[in-house]
């Protein structure tokens, strides 16, 4: 198909350290993609865009570019008195761009040399930690928390999503009691807090003479919410004994 050639690359590297009481790893990942888009896949289709240009491997307009970088940190450590500590953190950056001609998108008054139709940039940061504690042979508890935040930005003469920020935070505790080999009692609780904050957005549609014909609008959003949950469970197992006579 016309203008569907592309280039793809991926890279990953890890480093770690292991001791008698701890294991630590750091992983880096990068992904890249540059690829053409079939004429008319975005914007108005143009018949002349289907004509072959003699090169099956070039990337022409419209096209898209994707870059994804990610770093992950993991740590596990055995502490004294039956304590095990887990800590995980991560960061990633997603950058997606689409390139086209503004006159194919009813974009109105923009720089005619501008080829960036849409750019979406998303950064995410997250971390979580918890402690596992074996108090006795029949008692164990785990408690910890997590946090995640995101920031998304949008630009270009096209419109898909408004910019937004988001965060999530939570804490939990779980206790387990095993009075016998066949029974186990579990009690847990969790608290969560979150917020979504999205910008207002508008997409105006113009005709070929520059007259406004339509508009699509997205209202701003600012929402804060929370949740509390608790659970209680009892698990019992039975054994079936059977005998066979010959």
XYZ file of C-alpha atoms in Angstrom:
246
model
C 0.000 0.000 0.000
C 1.111 3.548 -0.717
C 3.088 5.256 2.083
C 2.960 2.398 4.611
C 6.714 1.832 4.964
C 8.255 2.308 8.374
C 11.211 1.941 10.691
C 11.048 0.361 14.134
C 13.633 0.110 16.904
C 13.654 -1.321 20.422
C 16.280 -1.421 23.142
C 16.319 -2.764 26.694
C 19.074 -2.925 29.312
C 19.033 -4.153 32.900
C 21.449 -4.016 35.800
C 21.080 -5.540 39.220
C 22.679 -6.473 42.493
C 22.121 -9.597 44.584
C 23.267 -10.047 48.179
C 22.401 -12.473 50.952
C 19.524 -10.251 52.100
C 18.509 -8.106 49.111
C 17.823 -8.124 45.375
C 17.830 -4.870 43.355
C 17.231 -4.410 39.610
C 17.002 -1.375 37.331
C 15.602 -1.767 33.803
C 15.607 0.769 30.968
C 13.470 0.326 27.867
C 13.208 2.423 24.708
C 10.905 1.936 21.748
C 10.730 3.992 18.560
C 8.537 3.868 15.461
C 8.412 6.024 12.338
C 5.819 4.934 9.798
C 3.804 6.378 6.948
C 0.014 6.452 7.018
C -2.075 5.412 4.054
C -3.363 8.579 2.303
C -6.714 9.511 3.813
C -6.155 7.583 7.057
C -6.153 11.001 8.762
C -7.594 14.131 7.186
C -9.488 14.242 3.904
C -8.543 11.556 1.336
C -6.864 12.891 -1.804
C -6.860 10.922 -5.058
C -3.430 12.205 -6.102
C -1.982 10.802 -2.872
C -2.504 7.288 -4.219
C -0.138 7.777 -7.141
C 3.153 5.833 -6.757
C 6.295 7.932 -6.303
C 8.775 5.253 -7.360
C 10.120 4.576 -3.836
C 8.483 1.835 -1.788
C 10.575 2.506 1.333
C 10.249 6.254 1.875
C 7.991 7.813 4.529
C 5.855 10.625 3.135
C 2.921 12.640 4.516
C 0.774 11.719 6.364
C 2.986 9.893 8.868
C 3.396 9.244 12.558
C 6.286 9.000 15.021
C 6.230 7.195 18.380
C 8.828 7.336 21.172
C 8.438 5.402 24.414
C 11.002 5.478 27.244
C 10.596 3.566 30.506
C 12.670 3.064 33.677
C 11.708 0.511 36.342
C 13.344 0.063 39.768
C 12.635 -3.031 41.900
C 13.992 -3.808 45.350
C 13.350 -6.628 47.822
C 15.106 -6.871 51.166
C 14.933 -9.312 54.063
C 14.959 -7.416 57.340
C 15.216 -8.734 60.857
C 12.412 -10.365 62.854
C 10.641 -11.869 59.835
C 10.212 -8.582 57.930
C 10.442 -8.462 54.117
C 10.417 -5.050 52.408
C 9.354 -4.532 48.786
C 9.819 -1.259 46.911
C 9.004 -0.602 43.234
C 9.189 2.646 41.259
C 8.668 3.436 37.608
C 8.741 6.314 35.127
C 7.702 6.353 31.511
C 7.346 8.923 28.763
C 5.118 8.416 25.716
C 5.428 10.847 22.812
C 3.233 10.315 19.745
C 3.190 12.694 16.774
C 1.190 12.772 13.555
C 2.255 14.822 10.535
C 0.037 16.033 7.722
C -1.041 19.132 5.770
C -3.385 21.565 7.565
C -5.576 22.066 4.489
C -6.543 18.356 4.679
C -8.018 18.848 8.187
C -10.189 21.994 7.896
C -7.804 23.495 10.428
C -8.601 27.124 9.632
C -6.003 29.853 10.092
C -2.704 28.129 10.854
C 0.812 28.346 9.481
C 0.605 26.667 6.034
C 4.101 25.273 6.623
C 3.066 23.608 9.866
C 3.070 19.813 9.483
C 2.364 18.807 13.105
C -1.283 17.774 13.046
C -1.322 16.127 16.484
C 1.085 15.532 19.344
C 0.236 13.641 22.530
C 2.802 13.597 25.337
C 2.143 11.496 28.429
C 4.433 11.156 31.445
C 3.682 8.647 34.202
C 5.382 8.180 37.567
C 4.458 5.424 39.994
C 5.770 3.856 43.168
C 4.593 1.207 45.586
C 5.964 -0.259 48.773
C 4.839 -2.853 51.279
C 6.110 -4.831 54.233
C 5.431 -8.517 54.787
C 5.736 -9.480 58.446
C 5.460 -12.999 59.827
C 4.673 -12.437 63.496
C 4.312 -16.082 64.501
C 3.949 -19.389 62.752
C 0.174 -18.829 62.579
C 0.055 -14.999 62.214
C 1.208 -12.828 59.255
C 0.486 -9.250 58.230
C 1.231 -7.077 55.192
C 0.835 -3.315 54.884
C 1.896 -0.718 52.377
C 0.896 1.983 49.947
C 1.059 3.135 46.329
C 1.131 6.372 44.353
C 0.739 7.199 40.660
C 0.646 10.486 38.762
C 0.188 11.325 35.084
C 0.540 14.457 32.994
C -0.750 14.557 29.423
C -0.237 17.443 26.975
C -1.800 17.876 23.544
C -0.726 20.151 20.688
C -1.014 20.480 16.913
C -3.730 21.816 14.620
C -5.839 18.668 15.161
C -7.651 17.801 18.390
C -8.165 14.393 19.998
C -7.789 14.685 23.780
C -7.468 17.709 26.092
C -4.462 17.978 28.385
C -4.968 16.520 31.840
C -3.303 15.613 35.115
C -4.178 12.620 37.258
C -3.016 11.157 40.526
C -3.911 8.094 42.588
C -2.783 7.209 46.127
C -3.704 4.317 48.369
C -2.793 2.468 51.554
C -3.692 -1.042 52.668
C -3.245 -3.574 55.457
C -3.926 -7.305 55.439
C -3.708 -9.764 58.329
C -3.876 -13.529 58.127
C -4.425 -16.045 60.931
C -4.112 -19.790 60.453
C -5.392 -21.602 63.555
C -4.998 -25.023 61.947
C -3.633 -26.665 58.861
C -7.070 -26.686 57.215
C -8.376 -23.219 58.118
C -7.241 -19.647 57.481
C -8.842 -16.312 58.424
C -7.996 -13.141 56.489
C -8.880 -9.520 57.328
C -7.988 -6.533 55.154
C -8.675 -2.860 54.540
C -7.757 -0.259 51.930
C -8.103 3.520 51.462
C -7.805 5.216 48.053
C -7.715 8.861 46.964
C -7.681 10.197 43.426
C -8.058 13.316 41.345
C -8.665 14.019 37.653
C -8.039 17.525 36.289
C -8.667 17.956 32.545
C -8.401 21.164 30.544
C -11.183 22.496 28.341
C -10.713 21.856 24.626
C -12.227 23.071 21.371
C -11.916 21.984 17.738
C -13.232 24.416 15.124
C -14.053 23.232 11.602
C -13.656 25.617 8.667
C -14.585 25.283 5.007
C -12.169 25.816 2.098
C -12.868 29.577 2.170
C -12.005 29.931 5.851
C -15.577 30.205 7.141
C -16.419 28.585 10.481
C -18.814 25.683 9.918
C -18.808 23.722 13.165
C -17.048 23.312 16.494
C -16.535 20.531 18.986
C -16.002 21.498 22.602
C -14.924 19.570 25.690
C -15.652 21.035 29.118
C -12.994 21.208 31.823
C -13.089 18.509 34.509
C -11.838 18.739 38.083
C -12.891 15.766 40.181
C -11.700 14.506 43.554
C -12.824 11.121 44.827
C -11.984 8.583 47.491
C -12.888 5.045 48.430
C -12.658 2.845 51.514
C -12.970 -0.926 51.453
C -12.716 -3.781 53.950
C -12.831 -7.540 53.586
C -13.104 -10.579 55.798
C -12.545 -14.096 54.577
C -12.507 -17.608 55.967
C -11.053 -20.521 54.064
C -11.372 -24.131 55.065
C -10.140 -27.208 53.295
C -11.306 -30.810 53.648
C -9.508 -34.028 52.928
C -11.149 -37.039 51.350
C -9.897 -40.397 52.503
C -10.595 -43.471 50.413
C -9.636 -47.100 50.586
C -9.594 -49.766 47.913
C -9.955 -53.522 48.408
C -8.615 -55.992 45.900
